[in-house]
Short mmCIF file of C-alpha atoms in Angstrom, two decimals:
data_model
loop_
_atom_site.label_atom_id
_atom_site.label_comp_id
_atom_site.label_asym_id
_atom_site.label_seq_id
_atom_site.Cartn_x
_atom_site.Cartn_y
_atom_site.Cartn_z
CA VAL A 1 -20.47 18.11 44.91
CA THR A 2 -23.52 18.33 47.22
CA ALA A 3 -24.17 15.86 50.10
CA ILE A 4 -27.72 15.76 51.58
CA SER A 5 -28.70 14.17 54.91
CA LEU A 6 -31.11 11.25 54.52
CA ALA A 7 -32.55 11.88 58.01
CA ASN A 8 -33.02 15.61 57.48
CA PRO A 9 -32.95 16.72 53.83
CA ALA A 10 -32.69 20.31 55.01
CA LEU A 11 -29.15 19.56 56.08
CA TYR A 12 -26.61 19.48 53.31
CA GLY A 13 -23.07 20.36 52.48
CA GLU A 14 -21.27 21.46 49.34
CA ALA A 15 -17.68 21.15 48.15
CA LYS A 16 -15.99 22.17 44.93
CA ILE A 17 -13.63 19.66 43.29
CA THR A 18 -11.43 20.62 40.39
CA VAL A 19 -10.35 17.72 38.17
CA GLN A 20 -6.92 18.34 36.72
CA PRO A 21 -5.80 16.50 33.57
CA ALA A 22 -3.05 13.97 34.06
CA PRO A 23 0.32 15.59 33.43
CA LEU A 24 1.83 15.18 29.97
CA THR A 25 4.99 13.13 30.30
CA VAL A 26 7.50 11.43 28.03
CA ALA A 27 8.77 8.11 29.36
CA ALA A 28 12.46 7.94 30.24
CA GLY A 29 14.20 6.34 27.27
CA GLY A 30 10.87 6.33 25.47
CA THR A 31 11.97 7.98 22.21
CA LEU A 32 12.64 5.12 19.80
CA ASN A 33 13.18 4.42 16.12
CA ALA A 34 9.73 3.59 14.73
CA ALA A 35 11.05 0.61 12.76
CA SER A 36 13.45 -1.04 15.22
CA PHE A 37 12.01 0.29 18.51
CA LEU A 38 15.56 0.95 19.66
CA GLY A 39 16.76 4.16 21.24
CA GLY A 40 19.89 6.22 20.79
CA GLY A 41 20.64 9.25 18.66
CA VAL A 42 18.08 10.61 16.22
CA ALA A 43 18.82 11.27 12.55
CA PRO A 44 17.31 13.95 10.30
CA GLY A 45 14.11 12.59 8.77
CA GLU A 46 13.99 9.57 11.07
CA ILE A 47 10.53 8.34 11.97
CA ILE A 48 10.33 7.97 15.72
CA THR A 49 7.82 6.58 18.21
CA ILE A 50 7.50 8.32 21.58
CA PHE A 51 6.00 6.61 24.62
CA GLY A 52 4.53 8.52 27.54
CA ALA A 53 1.25 9.68 29.07
CA SER A 54 -1.45 12.20 28.12
CA MET A 55 0.38 13.01 24.88
CA GLY A 56 -2.61 12.61 22.54
CA PRO A 57 -6.31 11.82 22.30
CA VAL A 58 -7.94 8.71 23.75
CA ASP A 59 -8.76 7.52 20.23
CA LEU A 60 -5.94 7.11 17.73
CA ILE A 61 -5.67 9.79 15.02
CA THR A 62 -3.52 9.14 11.95
CA ALA A 63 -1.65 11.58 9.69
CA GLN A 64 -3.44 14.44 8.00
CA LEU A 65 -2.37 16.80 5.24
CA ASP A 66 -2.20 20.55 5.68
CA ALA A 67 -3.33 23.18 3.18
CA GLN A 68 -0.07 22.79 1.24
CA GLY A 69 -0.49 19.03 0.88
CA ASN A 70 2.24 18.19 3.41
CA VAL A 71 1.85 15.98 6.47
CA ALA A 72 0.63 18.30 9.23
CA GLY A 73 2.71 19.18 12.29
CA THR A 74 -0.30 19.22 14.63
CA LEU A 75 -2.53 16.19 15.13
CA GLY A 76 -5.29 15.85 17.69
CA GLY A 77 -3.89 18.90 19.49
CA THR A 78 -0.45 17.27 19.75
CA GLN A 79 2.86 18.65 18.53
CA VAL A 80 6.36 17.22 18.79
CA LEU A 81 8.92 20.02 18.72
CA PHE A 82 12.64 19.68 18.00
CA ASP A 83 14.45 22.88 18.91
CA GLY A 84 11.07 24.57 18.51
CA ILE A 85 10.37 23.12 15.05
CA ALA A 86 7.14 21.14 14.69
CA SER A 87 7.60 17.59 13.39
CA PRO A 88 5.31 16.02 10.78
CA MET A 89 2.91 13.84 12.77
CA VAL A 90 2.31 10.23 11.68
CA TYR A 91 -0.18 9.40 14.43
CA SER A 92 -1.25 10.62 17.85
CA TYR A 93 -2.53 8.61 20.80
CA ALA A 94 -2.61 9.17 24.55
CA SER A 95 0.34 6.94 25.41
CA GLN A 96 2.15 6.85 22.08
CA VAL A 97 2.83 9.31 19.28
CA CYS A 98 4.78 8.94 16.05
CA ALA A 99 6.55 11.79 14.27
CA VAL A 100 9.34 12.56 11.82
CA VAL A 101 12.49 14.25 13.11
CA PRO A 102 12.84 17.58 11.23
CA TYR A 103 15.67 17.74 8.71
CA GLU A 104 16.74 21.00 10.35
CA VAL A 105 18.54 19.06 13.11
CA ALA A 106 21.20 17.97 10.58
CA GLY A 107 24.64 19.03 11.73
CA HIS A 108 23.62 19.56 15.35
CA ALA A 109 25.29 17.69 18.19
CA THR A 110 22.08 17.48 20.21
CA THR A 111 18.46 18.52 19.94
CA GLN A 112 15.79 19.43 22.50
CA MET A 113 12.51 17.51 22.08
CA VAL A 114 9.29 18.70 23.68
CA VAL A 115 5.80 17.19 23.30
CA THR A 116 2.90 19.63 23.66
CA ARG A 117 -0.86 19.17 23.74
CA ASN A 118 -3.60 21.67 24.45
CA GLY A 119 -1.35 23.98 26.46
CA GLN A 120 0.56 21.28 28.33
CA ARG A 121 4.26 20.75 27.68
CA SER A 122 6.47 17.85 28.57
CA PRO A 123 9.85 18.50 30.13
CA ALA A 124 12.48 18.90 27.40
CA VAL A 125 14.35 15.75 26.45
CA THR A 126 17.90 16.16 25.19
CA LEU A 127 18.72 13.72 22.39
CA PRO A 128 22.00 13.24 20.53
CA VAL A 129 21.86 13.83 16.78
CA VAL A 130 23.52 11.31 14.45
CA ALA A 131 23.98 11.43 10.69
CA THR A 132 22.13 8.16 10.09
CA ALA A 133 20.19 5.66 12.21
CA PRO A 134 19.03 3.05 9.69
CA ALA A 135 16.39 0.47 10.52
CA LEU A 136 14.09 -1.71 8.43
CA PHE A 137 10.40 -2.04 9.17
CA THR A 138 9.23 -5.50 10.19
CA TYR A 139 6.35 -7.68 9.06
CA ASN A 140 4.79 -7.85 12.52
CA ALA A 141 5.71 -4.28 13.52
CA SER A 142 7.74 -5.57 16.47
CA GLY A 143 11.19 -4.40 15.38
CA THR A 144 12.50 -7.97 15.19
CA GLY A 145 12.05 -11.05 13.02
CA LEU A 146 10.99 -10.97 9.38
CA ALA A 147 11.44 -7.72 7.49
CA ALA A 148 8.49 -6.03 5.78
CA ILE A 149 9.39 -6.96 2.21
CA PHE A 150 7.42 -7.23 -1.01
CA ASN A 151 8.56 -9.79 -3.55
CA GLN A 152 8.83 -9.05 -7.27
CA ASP A 153 5.34 -10.47 -7.81
CA GLY A 154 3.85 -8.22 -5.13
CA LEU A 155 3.41 -10.94 -2.51
CA THR A 156 4.59 -10.54 1.07
CA ASN A 157 7.96 -12.17 1.68
CA ALA A 158 7.02 -13.20 5.20
CA LEU A 159 4.45 -15.55 3.66
CA PHE A 160 6.02 -16.34 0.27
CA ALA A 161 9.76 -16.81 -0.25
CA ALA A 162 11.51 -14.77 -2.97
CA PRO A 163 13.49 -16.65 -5.66
CA ARG A 164 17.18 -15.91 -5.98
CA GLY A 165 17.76 -13.40 -8.76
CA SER A 166 14.39 -11.75 -8.20
CA LEU A 167 13.71 -8.17 -7.15
CA VAL A 168 12.47 -7.42 -3.63
CA THR A 169 11.38 -4.14 -2.02
CA LEU A 170 12.38 -3.16 1.51
CA PHE A 171 11.16 -0.25 3.63
CA GLY A 172 13.02 1.57 6.36
CA THR A 173 13.82 4.89 7.97
CA GLY A 174 16.77 6.71 9.53
CA GLU A 175 18.72 7.23 6.30
CA GLY A 176 19.48 10.80 7.33
CA GLN A 177 19.78 13.82 5.09
CA THR A 178 18.83 13.41 1.44
CA ASN A 179 19.76 14.80 -1.95
CA PRO A 180 18.10 17.18 -2.62
CA PRO A 181 17.81 18.14 1.06
CA GLY A 182 14.77 16.75 2.84
CA PHE A 183 11.61 18.85 3.16
CA ASP A 184 9.66 18.27 6.38
CA GLY A 185 6.31 16.57 5.78
CA ARG A 186 6.54 16.44 2.00
CA VAL A 187 4.84 13.46 0.38
CA ALA A 188 7.13 11.76 -2.15
CA SER A 189 6.04 12.05 -5.78
CA ALA A 190 7.54 11.15 -9.16
CA ASP A 191 11.19 11.92 -8.31
CA PRO A 192 11.75 11.27 -4.59
CA PRO A 193 14.99 12.42 -2.93
CA LYS A 194 17.82 9.92 -2.46
CA PRO A 195 19.89 9.30 0.69
CA ALA A 196 22.94 11.55 0.75
CA ALA A 197 25.07 8.92 2.53
CA PRO A 198 26.27 5.71 0.81
CA LEU A 199 23.76 2.87 1.14
CA SER A 200 24.04 -0.91 0.85
CA VAL A 201 21.97 -3.99 1.62
CA GLN A 202 23.28 -7.41 2.54
CA ILE A 203 21.22 -10.59 2.25
CA GLY A 204 22.76 -13.70 3.74
CA GLY A 205 25.98 -11.72 4.19
CA VAL A 206 26.18 -10.99 0.45
CA ASP A 207 25.92 -7.49 -1.02
CA ALA A 208 22.68 -7.22 -3.00
CA GLU A 209 22.48 -5.28 -6.27
CA ILE A 210 20.54 -2.08 -5.62
CA GLN A 211 18.15 -1.01 -8.36
CA TYR A 212 16.44 1.82 -6.46
CA GLN A 213 17.04 3.76 -3.26
CA GLY A 214 15.07 6.80 -2.20
CA GLY A 215 11.82 8.05 -0.78
CA ALA A 216 8.88 5.67 -0.92
CA PRO A 217 6.35 7.01 -3.45
CA PHE A 218 3.30 8.63 -1.86
CA GLU A 219 4.78 8.34 1.65
CA VAL A 220 6.00 11.11 3.92
CA ALA A 221 9.64 12.16 3.68
CA GLY A 222 11.51 9.86 6.04
CA VAL A 223 10.11 6.59 4.67
CA LEU A 224 12.92 4.90 2.72
CA GLN A 225 12.36 2.39 -0.07
CA VAL A 226 15.13 0.15 -1.40
CA ASN A 227 14.70 -2.30 -4.30
CA VAL A 228 17.39 -4.97 -4.47
CA VAL A 229 18.09 -8.21 -6.32
CA VAL A 230 18.32 -11.34 -4.16
CA PRO A 231 21.87 -12.66 -4.71
CA GLN A 232 22.15 -15.98 -6.53
CA SER A 233 24.73 -17.22 -4.03
CA VAL A 234 22.61 -17.06 -0.88
CA PRO A 235 21.20 -20.37 0.39
CA PRO A 236 17.47 -21.10 0.28
CA GLY A 237 15.59 -20.59 3.52
CA VAL A 238 15.65 -17.86 6.14
CA ASN A 239 18.49 -15.39 5.55
CA PRO A 240 19.66 -12.32 7.51
CA VAL A 241 19.13 -8.92 5.92
CA VAL A 242 20.94 -5.73 6.94
CA LEU A 243 20.66 -2.13 5.70
CA LYS A 244 23.76 0.05 5.94
CA VAL A 245 23.68 3.83 5.48
CA GLY A 246 26.80 5.88 6.00
CA GLY A 247 28.73 4.38 8.88
CA ALA A 248 25.72 2.80 10.61
CA ALA A 249 24.01 -0.56 10.15
CA SER A 250 20.44 -1.53 10.91
CA PRO A 251 19.58 -4.28 13.39
CA THR A 252 19.64 -7.63 11.61
CA LEU A 253 16.26 -8.91 10.42
CA THR A 254 15.41 -11.94 8.25
CA MET A 255 13.78 -12.73 4.92
CA ASN A 256 12.68 -15.88 3.10
CA VAL A 257 14.66 -16.99 0.04
CA LEU A 258 13.35 -19.62 -2.35
CA GLY A 259 15.61 -22.11 -4.09
CA PRO A 260 15.13 -25.31 -6.07
CA ASP A 261 13.71 -28.16 -3.97
CA GLY A 262 13.83 -30.93 -6.55
CA ARG A 263 10.29 -30.56 -7.86
CA ILE A 264 10.55 -30.30 -11.64
CA GLY A 265 7.92 -30.88 -14.30
CA SER A 266 5.83 -29.48 -17.11
CA VAL A 267 2.80 -27.22 -16.69
CA ALA A 268 -0.92 -27.89 -17.11
CA TYR A 269 -3.69 -25.32 -16.98
CA ASN A 270 -7.45 -25.59 -16.59
CA ASN A 271 -9.07 -22.60 -18.29
CA GLY A 272 -12.43 -22.10 -16.61
CA GLY A 273 -13.18 -18.86 -18.43
CA VAL A 274 -14.52 -17.78 -21.82
CA ALA A 275 -11.31 -16.30 -23.27
CA PRO A 276 -8.09 -18.00 -24.44
CA LEU A 277 -5.14 -17.87 -22.05
CA THR A 278 -1.51 -17.62 -23.15
CA LEU A 279 1.03 -19.20 -20.78
CA THR A 280 4.62 -18.02 -20.41
CA VAL A 281 7.30 -19.20 -17.98
CA TYR A 282 10.54 -17.56 -16.84
CA LYS A 283 13.64 -18.99 -15.23
CA PRO A 284 14.38 -17.49 -11.80
CA ASP A 285 17.76 -16.21 -12.95
CA ALA A 286 16.32 -14.73 -16.16
CA PRO A 287 13.03 -13.07 -15.17
CA ASN A 288 13.13 -10.81 -18.24
CA THR A 289 13.45 -13.64 -20.77
CA PRO A 290 10.04 -15.15 -21.61
CA ILE A 291 9.70 -18.82 -22.57
CA PRO A 292 6.40 -19.35 -24.44
CA VAL A 293 4.41 -22.40 -23.34
CA GLY A 294 1.16 -22.31 -25.34
CA THR A 295 -2.44 -21.10 -25.44
CA VAL A 296 -5.22 -22.77 -23.46
CA GLN A 297 -8.64 -22.53 -25.09
CA PRO A 298 -11.74 -21.65 -23.04
CA GLY A 299 -13.18 -24.56 -21.10
CA SER A 300 -10.22 -26.85 -21.74
CA TYR A 301 -7.56 -28.48 -19.56
CA THR A 302 -4.25 -28.67 -21.38
CA ILE A 303 -0.86 -30.06 -20.39
CA TYR A 304 2.33 -28.97 -22.14
CA PRO A 305 4.94 -31.76 -21.78
CA SER A 306 7.34 -30.12 -24.25
CA ILE A 307 8.80 -27.98 -21.43
CA ALA A 308 9.42 -30.50 -18.67
CA ASN A 309 12.13 -28.77 -16.62
CA ILE A 310 10.03 -26.15 -14.84
CA GLY A 311 11.26 -25.96 -11.26
CA ASN A 312 9.47 -24.83 -8.12
CA ASP A 313 11.18 -21.42 -8.27
CA TRP A 314 10.24 -20.61 -11.88
CA TYR A 315 7.73 -17.88 -12.73
CA LEU A 316 4.43 -18.37 -14.55
CA GLN A 317 2.57 -15.62 -16.41
CA VAL A 318 -0.95 -15.84 -17.84
CA ASN A 319 -1.69 -13.34 -20.63
CA GLY A 320 -0.43 -10.03 -19.25
CA SER A 321 -0.89 -10.89 -15.58
CA PRO A 322 1.87 -10.32 -13.04
CA MET A 323 4.39 -13.15 -12.88
CA ARG A 324 3.89 -15.57 -10.02
CA VAL A 325 6.21 -18.23 -8.58
CA ILE A 326 4.70 -21.43 -9.94
CA SER A 327 4.95 -23.41 -6.70
CA GLN A 328 3.03 -20.65 -4.90
CA VAL A 329 0.05 -20.67 -7.28
CA CYS A 330 -0.06 -24.22 -8.68
CA THR A 331 -0.11 -27.75 -7.27
CA PHE A 332 2.68 -30.21 -8.05
CA THR A 333 1.61 -33.63 -9.39
CA PRO A 334 4.65 -35.92 -9.15
CA THR A 335 3.38 -38.85 -11.24
CA SER A 336 1.17 -39.11 -14.32
CA SER A 337 1.25 -40.62 -17.79
CA PHE A 338 2.78 -37.31 -18.95
CA GLY A 339 5.35 -37.27 -16.17
CA PRO A 340 5.42 -34.78 -13.26
CA TYR A 341 3.66 -31.46 -13.84
CA TRP A 342 2.37 -28.28 -12.20
CA ALA A 343 -1.45 -28.22 -12.16
CA CYS A 344 -2.82 -24.68 -12.47
CA ALA A 345 -6.32 -23.30 -12.95
CA GLY A 346 -8.07 -19.99 -13.42
CA THR A 347 -9.61 -17.52 -15.84
CA SER A 348 -8.49 -14.37 -17.61
CA SER A 349 -9.80 -12.20 -14.75
CA THR A 350 -8.49 -14.50 -11.98
CA PRO A 351 -5.54 -16.44 -13.40
CA PHE A 352 -4.23 -17.50 -9.98
CA PRO A 353 -7.12 -18.11 -7.54
CA ARG A 354 -4.68 -19.51 -4.94
#
């Protein structure tokens, strides 16, 4: 830095200033489960979020694959080391990084975590190691409230309730070691590994039938997917949901369950396209048993009063489209000369514009 006199430009002074980067630090208690944002022991394969300072770049960088097709252990110059082993990096940012605890910590009592970036190292953080630390991801990524769940028809449960007897998909982390043993950074493919510890899901306090448990396809090892059937005995409305793995239970979240609300009628469809449309309905407790309704010709509006007991939680399918809950894609008309009915409209390419 040079300072020059305004009165006498011949007079000046110089000083050298060295700007040091802010020290890389990990916040006390800042190593949290990435789904629940709660601290405690870390489990093998658990996705964690670390809060601190100067840990990553100013602009967020998300996961990248290495030459072997695995999620890389260095991202934006940042590494998260557990006992010297680099963790697969989910994202890197100055004040927050996300990584997957290496499976190599399995069986340890504790592990030493160090965050490094461009030659700087954080002080080592000693963390207890636990067999499992289950948590479900949430719809709003806050760690509380509604779980991140997809209904059987692919819609988001936070916005559309799931009928009892239907299949829903949950996502979590912290299931611990897998069978076969977890491989750091591997992206799940056709036959993902399964949790080694016993796993269960409760909805409304009732054990749900599990149809799949294991790695989420095309996600990094550590992302758990569980497909369960919503129990018939749970009440409609907002219900608690809990994931249990081994001897540990996740924090309680919620999900929306759909039940009959008294709206019952037949179905009508307005075919605005140029191809015939075949309608099929399914009872919520028998989603694999089709009930044929009829075929709507192009440009016609047809009502089918022969099936007049279609409730709000029944499914409707048009041609080979995905099944949709009828009350979520059609409008209920309580009175008409044909009696109450569900008014639907669409085309072969867009059977459910709603």
